[in-house]
Amino acid sequence: MNLISNETLQPFDFVLFGGTGDLAIRKLIPALYFRHCEGQLPDDGQIISIGRTGYGTSEYRQMLDDKVREHIEDKEFDAQSWQEFLERVHYCSIDVTSVASYAPLAELLKGRDDHVRVFYLSVAPDLFNAVTHGVHASGLITENSRVTLEKPLGRDQATAEQINDNLAAVFKESQIYRIDHYLGKETVQNLLALRFGNALFEPLWRNDRINDVQITIAESLGVEGRGAFYDETGALRDMVQNHLLQLLVIIAMEPPASIDPDAVRDEKIKVLRALKPLVGIDAIENSVRGQYKAGAYSSGPVPGYLDDKDVADESNTETFVALKAEIGSWRWEGVPFYLRTGKRMESKTTEIVINFKKVPHSIFDTADGFNTPNQLIIRLQPQESIRMRIYVKAWGDDIQLQPVYLNLDFNDVFQKRKLIAYERLLLDVIRGNPTLFMRRDEVAAAWAWIDPIRAAWEQYQYPTRGYTAGTWGPSAANALISKDGLRWNED
Ligand code: BG6
C-alpha cells in the first residue's frame, strides 16, 4: 500500500492559517517537525504561519519554542534539528477578512508559483469563506495550489454545501483536501490492509458470519476550553458525522479495484448511501443522547459539562451519543452497527469490535454457554492492537472450552515511533495524494444521514441522559443494545 513513502517532497510553501491556534501547536507544527527530522522536507520547503497576533517571525519562532516543546516527547526532540526546522518557519500577521492585509503573504510567495502551495485552514468554519476570498482576490492561487480544511465542514448538509460551493468557485475539486484526522491513524489504514491484503477475512466479512459490529470512540477528556464551540456542535456533529462514520465505512466497504483515490472513495460513498435513514420515531428509538455530570478519575474529581463557563446554563447539548445503524446491502442486511462516542468516559478507548456468529450447534461444554462469540477487536487507542477471541480447550482432564485472545500489539511488532495522524495527512496534501481525504459527495452523504437524526431530536425534544464522568455513558445506551440481546464490549 503506497500511502506514505520516504521520498523527499517537491519544494513547497505551506501557508498555515490559524498558526497561533491550539491545533497548530499541538499537532501540525510537531507533525512537520517530525518529517523534517526524517529528512523528508526539501531544503526549499517553507512554512508560513498566519495569525491575528502581531508577532514578527522571530517572536513567533520564540512562541513555538516555548509552547510546542511540551507536545514532543523528550526522546523525539533534538535541539539542533528543532532550530533548523524553525528556520523554515515565517509568520505574517493578517486580518483574513481584509484583502489588503494579504500583501506581506503575497510578498513571501512572490516568484514561487512553481512550488507546491498549500493553504491550510485551521480556522473557525465561519472564516473559510473570508480566507478563500482573500487568497483568490490577492492572486495567490496557482495551478499548484491546494487547500486543506479542518472539520467540521458546516453544521448540516445545507451549510456544508454552501462552504463547498464557495470553495468550488476558486479551487478545482482535485485541489481541495477535506481532513478527517482519523483516516491518518495507522490502525485505520491497517484496517484496509487487514481486509484487502489478506484473503482470510473476506469470506467471513458478511451477514451470514458476522452478528454485529460495535464501534466505540470514548474519551476521558471533557470539552477542554472549547465549551462555546462544543455547545453549538454536540457529539453527533463533532464525532459521528465524520470519525465514526469513516470507521464504519472502512469496515463495511466493498473491495476497491485499486488503491487509487477515487477507486477507494467510490466504494466508501456507496456505504454512506446505503445507510438506512433514521427518521422521526425511528431515530429516537435507535439513538441515545447523554451529557456528563461531575465525577472522578483516579487523578481526582472533574466538573460536569454544565459547570463549564462557556456552556449555556440549561444546555441540552449531547456529549455522548449511541446509535444503532443498519446498512441496506446484500453483504450487511440484518447486521446492526452499534456506534457510540462520548467525552469524560471511563478511559480513552477507540475500538472496533466485530462479533461473529455463534457455532450453529455446540458439541462442547463452555463456562459461558458460547455467549461470547468469536470476536475481532481492532483497537486504535490507546495502544494499537488487533485481537482475535477464539475458544480453546482449557488444560485439564475434562473437555471444557474457554475463550482466549490471539494478540497482535503493533508496538511489539514494529518497535519504532508511530507517525501521528497529521504527519501522514500533511505529507499527502503536499505530495497530492487525496486517498485519505473526503470528497465533496462523501461529506454531503454523511450529512444526509445525520441531519434527520438531529431533526428528530428537535421534533421530539429528545432529552440528554446524565452520566457520571468516568463511566461508560448513560444506562440507556446499555438498554439500546441489550434489547437486541447483546452488550457493549467493555473488556
Ligand atoms: C476531534 C474532535 O475531531 O477529535 C474532538 O473535534 C475530539 O472533540 C478529537 O476530542 C478526538 O481525536 P483523537 O485523535 O484524540 O481521538
Short mmCIF file of C-alpha atoms and ligand atoms in Angstrom, two decimals:
data_model
loop_
_atom_site.label_atom_id
_atom_site.label_comp_id
_atom_site.label_asym_id
_atom_site.label_seq_id
_atom_site.Cartn_x
_atom_site.Cartn_y
_atom_site.Cartn_z
CA MET A 1 0.00 0.00 0.00
CA ASN A 2 1.78 3.12 -1.16
CA LEU A 3 0.18 5.54 1.25
CA ILE A 4 3.39 7.00 2.57
CA SER A 5 6.96 6.69 1.45
CA ASN A 6 10.12 8.39 2.47
CA GLU A 7 10.85 10.24 -0.73
CA THR A 8 11.81 13.88 -0.34
CA LEU A 9 8.98 16.16 -1.27
CA GLN A 10 8.90 18.76 -4.00
CA PRO A 11 9.69 22.32 -2.90
CA PHE A 12 6.63 23.76 -1.17
CA ASP A 13 5.10 26.68 0.69
CA PHE A 14 2.82 25.58 3.49
CA VAL A 15 0.59 28.51 4.43
CA LEU A 16 -0.94 27.76 7.80
CA PHE A 17 -3.97 29.91 8.65
CA GLY A 18 -4.53 29.58 12.40
CA GLY A 19 -0.79 29.36 13.06
CA THR A 20 -1.15 30.51 16.67
CA GLY A 21 -4.05 28.13 17.38
CA ASP A 22 -4.20 25.05 19.51
CA LEU A 23 -4.18 22.55 16.64
CA ALA A 24 -1.12 24.15 15.07
CA ILE A 25 0.79 23.99 18.32
CA ARG A 26 -0.29 20.54 19.46
CA LYS A 27 -0.32 18.67 16.15
CA LEU A 28 0.54 20.48 12.91
CA ILE A 29 3.89 22.02 13.80
CA PRO A 30 5.08 18.85 15.61
CA ALA A 31 4.00 16.77 12.58
CA LEU A 32 6.05 18.92 10.20
CA TYR A 33 8.98 18.90 12.61
CA PHE A 34 8.98 15.08 12.67
CA ARG A 35 9.07 14.93 8.88
CA HIS A 36 11.89 17.46 8.89
CA CYS A 37 13.82 15.15 11.25
CA GLU A 38 13.20 12.24 8.88
CA GLY A 39 14.87 14.31 6.16
CA GLN A 40 11.70 14.37 4.12
CA LEU A 41 11.23 18.12 3.77
CA PRO A 42 13.16 19.62 0.86
CA ASP A 43 15.62 22.47 1.52
CA ASP A 44 13.20 24.78 -0.19
CA GLY A 45 10.14 23.93 1.85
CA GLN A 46 8.84 26.79 3.98
CA ILE A 47 6.03 27.14 6.45
CA ILE A 48 4.27 30.48 6.61
CA SER A 49 2.07 30.76 9.66
CA ILE A 50 -0.75 33.25 9.62
CA GLY A 51 -2.45 34.67 12.68
CA ARG A 52 -4.02 37.82 14.02
CA THR A 53 -1.45 38.30 16.79
CA GLY A 54 1.07 40.95 15.78
CA TYR A 55 4.19 38.77 16.04
CA GLY A 56 7.26 39.19 13.88
CA THR A 57 8.81 35.95 12.60
CA SER A 58 11.38 35.77 15.39
CA GLU A 59 8.75 36.33 18.09
CA TYR A 60 6.58 33.64 16.53
CA ARG A 61 9.50 31.22 16.47
CA GLN A 62 10.11 32.06 20.12
CA MET A 63 6.46 31.33 20.89
CA LEU A 64 6.75 27.96 19.14
CA ASP A 65 9.91 27.28 21.07
CA ASP A 66 8.04 27.92 24.32
CA LYS A 67 4.82 26.11 23.53
CA VAL A 68 5.43 23.28 21.08
CA ARG A 69 8.16 21.62 23.09
CA GLU A 70 5.72 20.05 25.57
CA HIS A 71 3.95 18.28 22.70
CA ILE A 72 7.08 16.47 21.56
CA GLU A 73 8.40 13.67 23.72
CA ASP A 74 11.93 14.11 25.07
CA LYS A 75 13.24 11.08 23.24
CA GLU A 76 11.98 12.51 19.95
CA PHE A 77 13.34 16.01 20.46
CA ASP A 78 16.65 17.06 19.02
CA ALA A 79 17.62 20.65 19.81
CA GLN A 80 19.70 21.14 16.67
CA SER A 81 17.06 19.75 14.32
CA TRP A 82 14.44 21.88 16.03
CA GLN A 83 16.49 25.03 15.43
CA GLU A 84 16.99 24.04 11.78
CA PHE A 85 13.28 23.39 11.48
CA LEU A 86 12.43 26.81 12.93
CA GLU A 87 14.48 28.41 10.15
CA ARG A 88 11.81 27.18 7.73
CA VAL A 89 9.05 28.95 9.64
CA HIS A 90 7.87 32.50 8.87
CA TYR A 91 4.99 34.47 10.26
CA CYS A 92 2.57 37.01 8.80
CA SER A 93 0.03 38.87 10.86
CA ILE A 94 -3.09 39.11 8.71
CA ASP A 95 -6.67 40.14 9.24
CA VAL A 96 -8.10 37.44 6.98
CA THR A 97 -11.26 39.44 6.33
CA SER A 98 -9.30 42.30 4.72
CA VAL A 99 -7.83 41.60 1.29
CA ALA A 100 -5.36 44.48 1.66
CA SER A 101 -3.72 42.76 4.60
CA TYR A 102 -2.62 39.75 2.49
CA ALA A 103 0.20 41.85 0.96
CA PRO A 104 3.03 40.54 3.20
CA LEU A 105 1.97 36.98 2.38
CA ALA A 106 1.99 37.79 -1.33
CA GLU A 107 5.50 39.17 -0.87
CA LEU A 108 6.75 35.95 0.73
CA LEU A 109 5.21 33.88 -2.08
CA LYS A 110 6.48 36.10 -4.90
CA GLY A 111 8.35 34.25 -7.65
CA ARG A 112 7.42 30.87 -6.18
CA ASP A 113 4.46 29.93 -8.36
CA ASP A 114 6.16 26.71 -9.45
CA HIS A 115 6.24 25.45 -5.84
CA VAL A 116 3.51 23.32 -4.36
CA ARG A 117 1.41 25.79 -2.39
CA VAL A 118 -0.79 24.57 0.44
CA PHE A 119 -3.37 26.79 2.13
CA TYR A 120 -4.16 25.02 5.38
CA LEU A 121 -7.31 26.41 7.01
CA SER A 122 -7.04 25.63 10.70
CA VAL A 123 -9.55 28.38 11.48
CA ALA A 124 -13.19 28.54 12.56
CA PRO A 125 -15.52 27.47 9.71
CA ASP A 126 -17.08 30.93 9.59
CA LEU A 127 -13.70 32.20 8.32
CA PHE A 128 -13.38 29.66 5.48
CA ASN A 129 -15.09 31.97 3.01
CA ALA A 130 -13.05 35.00 4.05
CA VAL A 131 -9.75 33.15 3.60
CA THR A 132 -10.79 31.62 0.29
CA HIS A 133 -11.82 35.03 -0.96
CA GLY A 134 -8.65 36.65 0.44
CA VAL A 135 -6.19 34.30 -1.27
CA HIS A 136 -8.18 34.41 -4.50
CA ALA A 137 -8.54 38.19 -4.61
CA SER A 138 -4.83 38.56 -3.83
CA GLY A 139 -3.99 36.40 -6.84
CA LEU A 140 -2.29 33.75 -4.72
CA ILE A 141 -3.99 30.64 -6.09
CA THR A 142 -1.76 28.89 -8.61
CA GLU A 143 -2.13 25.65 -10.60
CA ASN A 144 0.00 24.00 -7.94
CA SER A 145 -2.15 25.19 -5.05
CA ARG A 146 -4.14 23.02 -2.67
CA VAL A 147 -6.47 23.98 0.10
CA THR A 148 -6.95 21.91 3.24
CA LEU A 149 -9.92 22.27 5.55
CA GLU A 150 -10.43 21.07 9.05
CA LYS A 151 -13.75 19.65 10.12
CA PRO A 152 -16.47 20.47 10.96
CA LEU A 153 -17.44 21.23 7.41
CA GLY A 154 -20.67 23.06 8.11
CA ARG A 155 -23.40 22.28 10.62
CA ASP A 156 -25.60 20.30 8.27
CA GLN A 157 -25.86 19.39 4.63
CA ALA A 158 -27.04 22.86 3.55
CA THR A 159 -24.21 24.77 5.25
CA ALA A 160 -21.64 22.22 4.06
CA GLU A 161 -22.88 22.72 0.51
CA GLN A 162 -22.51 26.49 0.87
CA ILE A 163 -18.90 26.10 2.01
CA ASN A 164 -18.24 23.65 -0.81
CA ASP A 165 -19.83 25.98 -3.38
CA ASN A 166 -17.62 28.84 -2.24
CA LEU A 167 -14.56 26.65 -2.45
CA ALA A 168 -15.57 25.35 -5.85
CA ALA A 169 -15.77 28.91 -7.15
CA VAL A 170 -11.99 29.30 -6.80
CA PHE A 171 -10.48 25.81 -6.43
CA LYS A 172 -10.96 22.66 -8.51
CA GLU A 173 -12.27 19.66 -6.57
CA SER A 174 -8.88 17.98 -7.12
CA GLN A 175 -7.24 20.88 -5.21
CA ILE A 176 -9.49 20.51 -2.14
CA TYR A 177 -8.37 18.31 0.76
CA ARG A 178 -11.00 17.81 3.49
CA ILE A 179 -9.31 16.35 6.53
CA ASP A 180 -10.66 13.73 8.88
CA HIS A 181 -7.64 13.03 11.03
CA TYR A 182 -8.93 9.55 11.92
CA LEU A 183 -8.03 8.47 8.40
CA GLY A 184 -4.40 9.33 9.17
CA LYS A 185 -4.24 6.94 12.10
CA GLU A 186 -2.05 3.89 11.49
CA THR A 187 -4.66 1.38 12.56
CA VAL A 188 -7.31 2.84 10.29
CA GLN A 189 -5.05 2.21 7.34
CA ASN A 190 -4.24 -1.15 8.80
CA LEU A 191 -7.92 -1.93 8.56
CA LEU A 192 -7.62 -1.53 4.80
CA ALA A 193 -4.52 -3.74 4.88
CA LEU A 194 -6.24 -6.33 7.04
CA ARG A 195 -9.29 -6.51 4.86
CA PHE A 196 -7.77 -6.22 1.42
CA GLY A 197 -4.26 -7.62 1.97
CA ASN A 198 -5.47 -10.95 3.37
CA ALA A 199 -7.77 -13.46 1.76
CA LEU A 200 -8.62 -14.88 5.18
CA PHE A 201 -11.26 -12.41 6.26
CA GLU A 202 -13.20 -11.76 3.09
CA PRO A 203 -15.36 -14.94 3.17
CA LEU A 204 -16.25 -14.15 6.78
CA TRP A 205 -16.98 -10.48 6.19
CA ARG A 206 -20.72 -10.67 5.67
CA ASN A 207 -24.06 -11.14 7.31
CA ASP A 208 -24.07 -14.93 7.43
CA ARG A 209 -20.90 -14.88 9.55
CA ILE A 210 -20.98 -11.56 11.41
CA ASN A 211 -23.58 -10.95 14.08
CA ASP A 212 -22.94 -7.30 14.87
CA VAL A 213 -20.30 -4.60 14.76
CA GLN A 214 -19.58 -2.17 17.58
CA ILE A 215 -17.55 0.99 17.16
CA THR A 216 -16.62 3.00 20.24
CA ILE A 217 -14.70 6.27 20.43
CA ALA A 218 -14.53 7.05 24.13
CA GLU A 219 -12.58 9.98 25.50
CA SER A 220 -11.70 10.68 29.11
CA LEU A 221 -11.19 14.40 28.43
CA GLY A 222 -14.04 16.89 28.69
CA VAL A 223 -14.58 19.87 26.39
CA GLU A 224 -11.21 21.38 27.39
CA GLY A 225 -11.65 25.10 26.80
CA ARG A 226 -13.80 24.54 23.70
CA GLY A 227 -17.10 24.86 25.59
CA ALA A 228 -18.54 27.62 23.38
CA PHE A 229 -17.84 25.76 20.12
CA TYR A 230 -18.88 22.43 21.57
CA ASP A 231 -22.15 23.66 23.00
CA GLU A 232 -23.19 24.73 19.49
CA THR A 233 -21.97 21.49 17.98
CA GLY A 234 -22.52 18.40 20.16
CA ALA A 235 -21.15 14.90 19.74
CA LEU A 236 -23.32 13.96 16.75
CA ARG A 237 -21.76 16.66 14.59
CA ASP A 238 -18.33 16.64 16.25
CA MET A 239 -17.64 12.90 16.14
CA VAL A 240 -20.36 10.81 14.48
CA GLN A 241 -20.75 12.70 11.18
CA ASN A 242 -17.05 12.26 10.50
CA HIS A 243 -14.83 9.97 12.59
CA LEU A 244 -17.38 7.29 13.50
CA LEU A 245 -18.92 7.15 10.04
CA GLN A 246 -15.47 6.93 8.46
CA LEU A 247 -14.62 3.93 10.61
CA LEU A 248 -17.96 2.31 9.78
CA VAL A 249 -17.40 2.89 6.09
CA ILE A 250 -13.95 1.32 6.09
CA ILE A 251 -15.31 -1.75 7.86
CA ALA A 252 -18.25 -2.06 5.51
CA MET A 253 -16.96 -1.01 2.07
CA GLU A 254 -16.57 -3.43 -0.81
CA PRO A 255 -13.01 -4.16 -2.00
CA PRO A 256 -11.97 -1.31 -4.32
CA ALA A 257 -10.41 -2.19 -7.67
CA SER A 258 -7.21 -0.37 -6.71
CA ILE A 259 -5.77 1.95 -4.08
CA ASP A 260 -6.36 4.93 -6.40
CA PRO A 261 -8.03 7.79 -4.54
CA ASP A 262 -11.26 7.66 -6.47
CA ALA A 263 -11.47 3.86 -6.51
CA VAL A 264 -11.37 3.90 -2.70
CA ARG A 265 -13.71 6.86 -2.31
CA ASP A 266 -16.21 5.49 -4.81
CA GLU A 267 -16.59 2.39 -2.62
CA LYS A 268 -16.79 4.42 0.59
CA ILE A 269 -19.60 6.58 -0.65
CA LYS A 270 -21.69 3.56 -1.62
CA VAL A 271 -21.76 2.56 2.06
CA LEU A 272 -22.80 6.03 3.19
CA ARG A 273 -25.61 6.00 0.66
CA ALA A 274 -26.70 2.51 1.73
CA LEU A 275 -27.11 3.51 5.40
CA LYS A 276 -30.77 3.09 6.24
CA PRO A 277 -32.17 6.52 7.11
CA LEU A 278 -33.08 7.10 10.74
CA VAL A 279 -36.05 9.40 10.51
CA GLY A 280 -38.66 10.54 13.07
CA ILE A 281 -39.53 7.98 15.73
CA ASP A 282 -37.01 5.50 14.24
CA ALA A 283 -34.26 7.95 15.04
CA ILE A 284 -35.50 8.27 18.61
CA GLU A 285 -35.77 4.53 19.14
CA ASN A 286 -32.32 3.88 17.75
CA SER A 287 -30.37 6.64 19.45
CA VAL A 288 -29.37 7.76 22.92
CA ARG A 289 -28.07 11.17 23.90
CA GLY A 290 -26.08 11.76 27.06
CA GLN A 291 -24.41 14.59 28.93
CA TYR A 292 -21.73 14.14 31.58
CA LYS A 293 -22.15 15.19 35.17
CA ALA A 294 -19.39 15.79 37.70
CA GLY A 295 -17.44 12.66 38.58
CA ALA A 296 -13.97 11.43 39.40
CA TYR A 297 -10.98 9.65 37.92
CA SER A 298 -8.02 8.21 39.83
CA SER A 299 -6.36 11.61 39.22
CA GLY A 300 -9.16 13.42 41.07
CA PRO A 301 -12.63 14.92 40.67
CA VAL A 302 -13.80 16.61 37.46
CA PRO A 303 -16.68 19.09 36.99
CA GLY A 304 -19.78 18.38 34.95
CA TYR A 305 -20.46 19.69 31.44
CA LEU A 306 -22.88 22.37 32.69
CA ASP A 307 -20.18 23.69 35.05
CA ASP A 308 -18.11 24.83 32.05
CA LYS A 309 -18.21 28.63 31.97
CA ASP A 310 -18.76 28.71 28.19
CA VAL A 311 -21.69 26.31 28.19
CA ALA A 312 -25.28 27.64 28.36
CA ASP A 313 -26.94 27.18 31.77
CA GLU A 314 -29.69 24.81 30.70
CA SER A 315 -27.82 23.33 27.74
CA ASN A 316 -29.21 20.10 26.31
CA THR A 317 -26.18 19.54 24.05
CA GLU A 318 -25.07 15.91 23.92
CA THR A 319 -21.56 14.95 24.99
CA PHE A 320 -22.41 11.31 24.33
CA VAL A 321 -24.26 9.55 21.52
CA ALA A 322 -25.09 5.90 20.92
CA LEU A 323 -26.77 4.80 17.72
CA LYS A 324 -27.88 1.62 16.05
CA ALA A 325 -27.23 1.88 12.32
CA GLU A 326 -28.01 -0.56 9.55
CA ILE A 327 -26.73 -0.86 6.03
CA GLY A 328 -29.12 -1.95 3.31
CA SER A 329 -26.97 -4.19 1.12
CA TRP A 330 -26.58 -7.88 0.28
CA ARG A 331 -23.47 -8.05 2.42
CA TRP A 332 -24.81 -6.30 5.51
CA GLU A 333 -28.57 -6.75 5.63
CA GLY A 334 -29.53 -7.70 9.20
CA VAL A 335 -26.18 -6.80 10.81
CA PRO A 336 -26.55 -3.97 13.32
CA PHE A 337 -23.71 -1.48 13.62
CA TYR A 338 -23.73 0.00 17.12
CA LEU A 339 -21.87 3.30 17.34
CA ARG A 340 -21.06 5.25 20.45
CA THR A 341 -18.87 8.13 21.41
CA GLY A 342 -18.58 10.33 24.44
CA LYS A 343 -16.49 12.73 26.41
CA ARG A 344 -15.50 12.07 30.03
CA MET A 345 -15.98 8.36 29.70
CA GLU A 346 -14.15 5.76 31.69
CA SER A 347 -11.00 5.77 29.58
CA LYS A 348 -9.68 6.90 26.22
CA THR A 349 -10.54 3.91 24.09
CA THR A 350 -11.19 3.70 20.39
CA GLU A 351 -12.03 0.26 19.14
CA ILE A 352 -13.94 -1.66 16.56
CA VAL A 353 -15.40 -4.98 17.60
CA ILE A 354 -16.61 -7.47 15.03
CA ASN A 355 -18.75 -10.09 16.77
CA PHE A 356 -19.04 -13.27 14.76
CA LYS A 357 -21.98 -15.62 14.96
CA LYS A 358 -22.08 -18.44 17.47
CA VAL A 359 -21.43 -22.00 16.34
CA PRO A 360 -24.66 -23.37 14.88
CA HIS A 361 -24.54 -26.47 17.06
CA SER A 362 -22.30 -26.99 20.06
CA ILE A 363 -20.84 -30.34 20.97
CA PHE A 364 -18.81 -28.88 23.86
CA ASP A 365 -19.47 -27.50 27.28
CA THR A 366 -18.30 -23.95 27.85
CA ALA A 367 -18.30 -21.97 31.02
CA ASP A 368 -20.20 -19.19 29.24
CA GLY A 369 -22.54 -21.23 27.05
CA PHE A 370 -20.86 -19.80 23.92
CA ASN A 371 -22.38 -16.48 24.80
CA THR A 372 -19.20 -14.63 23.99
CA PRO A 373 -18.72 -15.29 20.31
CA ASN A 374 -15.55 -15.12 18.29
CA GLN A 375 -14.52 -11.52 18.14
CA LEU A 376 -12.06 -9.48 16.15
CA ILE A 377 -11.14 -6.43 18.18
CA ILE A 378 -9.27 -3.69 16.39
CA ARG A 379 -8.04 -1.15 18.87
CA LEU A 380 -6.91 2.27 17.68
CA GLN A 381 -6.30 3.89 21.03
CA PRO A 382 -4.60 3.91 23.47
CA GLN A 383 -2.36 1.02 22.32
CA GLU A 384 -2.86 -0.09 18.76
CA SER A 385 -3.61 -3.77 18.57
CA ILE A 386 -5.62 -6.42 16.83
CA ARG A 387 -7.00 -9.22 18.96
CA MET A 388 -8.92 -12.29 17.96
CA ARG A 389 -11.00 -14.09 20.50
CA ILE A 390 -11.34 -17.82 19.97
CA TYR A 391 -12.34 -20.81 22.06
CA VAL A 392 -9.73 -23.38 23.10
CA LYS A 393 -9.87 -26.36 25.38
CA ALA A 394 -8.60 -25.40 28.81
CA TRP A 395 -5.83 -27.65 30.08
CA GLY A 396 -7.18 -30.37 32.31
CA ASP A 397 -8.65 -33.81 32.10
CA ASP A 398 -12.14 -32.70 31.15
CA ILE A 399 -13.11 -31.05 27.87
CA GLN A 400 -14.07 -27.55 28.91
CA LEU A 401 -13.81 -24.70 26.41
CA GLN A 402 -12.58 -21.31 27.32
CA PRO A 403 -12.23 -18.08 25.31
CA VAL A 404 -8.66 -16.76 24.85
CA TYR A 405 -7.10 -13.98 22.72
CA LEU A 406 -4.65 -14.14 19.89
CA ASN A 407 -2.94 -10.83 20.41
CA LEU A 408 -1.11 -8.57 17.96
CA ASP A 409 0.34 -5.50 19.61
CA PHE A 410 1.71 -3.10 16.99
CA ASN A 411 4.27 -1.61 19.38
CA ASP A 412 5.86 -5.01 19.84
CA VAL A 413 5.88 -5.78 16.15
CA PHE A 414 7.24 -2.54 14.78
CA GLN A 415 9.16 -1.09 17.72
CA LYS A 416 9.51 2.33 16.20
CA ARG A 417 7.92 5.70 16.55
CA LYS A 418 4.33 5.72 15.39
CA LEU A 419 3.51 8.53 12.99
CA ILE A 420 0.97 10.97 14.38
CA ALA A 421 -2.08 11.07 12.13
CA TYR A 422 -1.35 14.59 10.87
CA GLU A 423 2.15 13.68 9.72
CA ARG A 424 0.82 11.40 7.06
CA LEU A 425 -2.04 13.66 6.08
CA LEU A 426 0.07 16.82 5.73
CA LEU A 427 2.54 14.98 3.55
CA ASP A 428 -0.26 13.56 1.46
CA VAL A 429 -1.51 17.09 0.82
CA ILE A 430 1.95 18.27 -0.23
CA ARG A 431 2.52 15.28 -2.47
CA GLY A 432 -1.01 15.48 -3.87
CA ASN A 433 -2.49 12.18 -2.74
CA PRO A 434 -6.17 12.64 -1.78
CA THR A 435 -6.93 8.97 -0.94
CA LEU A 436 -7.31 9.67 2.77
CA PHE A 437 -9.35 12.85 2.36
CA MET A 438 -13.06 13.34 1.96
CA ARG A 439 -14.57 14.09 -1.38
CA ARG A 440 -17.39 16.60 -1.57
CA ASP A 441 -20.03 13.94 -2.22
CA GLU A 442 -18.84 11.93 0.80
CA VAL A 443 -19.31 14.88 3.13
CA ALA A 444 -22.76 15.52 1.67
CA ALA A 445 -23.78 11.86 2.04
CA ALA A 446 -22.63 11.79 5.67
CA TRP A 447 -24.67 14.90 6.49
CA ALA A 448 -27.66 13.48 4.61
CA TRP A 449 -27.72 10.59 7.10
CA ILE A 450 -27.04 12.76 10.17
CA ASP A 451 -29.49 15.62 9.51
CA PRO A 452 -32.74 13.61 10.00
CA ILE A 453 -31.44 12.28 13.32
CA ARG A 454 -30.88 15.78 14.59
CA ALA A 455 -34.23 16.88 13.16
CA ALA A 456 -35.97 14.06 15.06
CA TRP A 457 -34.20 15.03 18.29
CA GLU A 458 -35.54 18.53 17.84
CA GLN A 459 -39.02 17.44 16.80
CA TYR A 460 -39.41 15.12 19.82
CA GLN A 461 -37.37 17.36 22.14
CA TYR A 462 -35.33 14.28 22.88
CA PRO A 463 -33.52 14.88 26.18
CA THR A 464 -29.94 14.05 27.07
CA ARG A 465 -29.49 11.49 29.86
CA GLY A 466 -27.00 12.35 32.55
CA TYR A 467 -23.98 10.12 33.13
CA THR A 468 -21.30 10.43 35.72
CA ALA A 469 -17.89 11.46 34.38
CA GLY A 470 -15.59 8.45 34.42
CA THR A 471 -18.25 5.90 33.42
CA TRP A 472 -19.23 4.31 30.12
CA GLY A 473 -22.15 6.68 29.49
CA PRO A 474 -25.86 6.63 30.36
CA SER A 475 -27.59 3.35 31.17
CA ALA A 476 -29.96 3.97 28.25
CA ALA A 477 -27.02 3.14 25.95
CA ASN A 478 -26.89 -0.32 27.51
CA ALA A 479 -30.63 -0.67 27.02
CA LEU A 480 -30.23 0.25 23.32
CA ILE A 481 -28.05 -2.78 22.73
CA SER A 482 -29.45 -5.16 25.33
CA LYS A 483 -32.89 -5.07 23.71
CA ASP A 484 -31.18 -6.96 20.86
CA GLY A 485 -29.79 -9.49 23.38
CA LEU A 486 -26.25 -8.01 23.19
CA ARG A 487 -23.92 -5.96 25.32
CA TRP A 488 -21.17 -3.43 24.64
CA ASN A 489 -17.70 -4.86 24.65
CA GLU A 490 -16.02 -3.31 27.67
CA ASP A 491 -13.39 -5.96 28.44
C1 BG6 B 1 -11.83 15.99 17.08
C2 BG6 B 1 -13.00 16.44 17.90
O1 BG6 B 1 -12.17 15.91 15.72
O2 BG6 B 1 -11.42 14.70 17.53
C3 BG6 B 1 -12.63 16.49 19.37
O3 BG6 B 1 -13.38 17.74 17.46
C4 BG6 B 1 -12.09 15.15 19.81
O4 BG6 B 1 -13.76 16.85 20.16
C5 BG6 B 1 -10.98 14.66 18.88
O5 BG6 B 1 -11.57 15.31 21.12
C6 BG6 B 1 -10.57 13.25 19.20
O6 BG6 B 1 -9.44 12.89 18.44
P1 BG6 B 1 -8.44 11.76 18.94
O7 BG6 B 1 -7.48 11.60 17.82
O8 BG6 B 1 -7.82 12.25 20.20
O9 BG6 B 1 -9.28 10.53 19.18
#
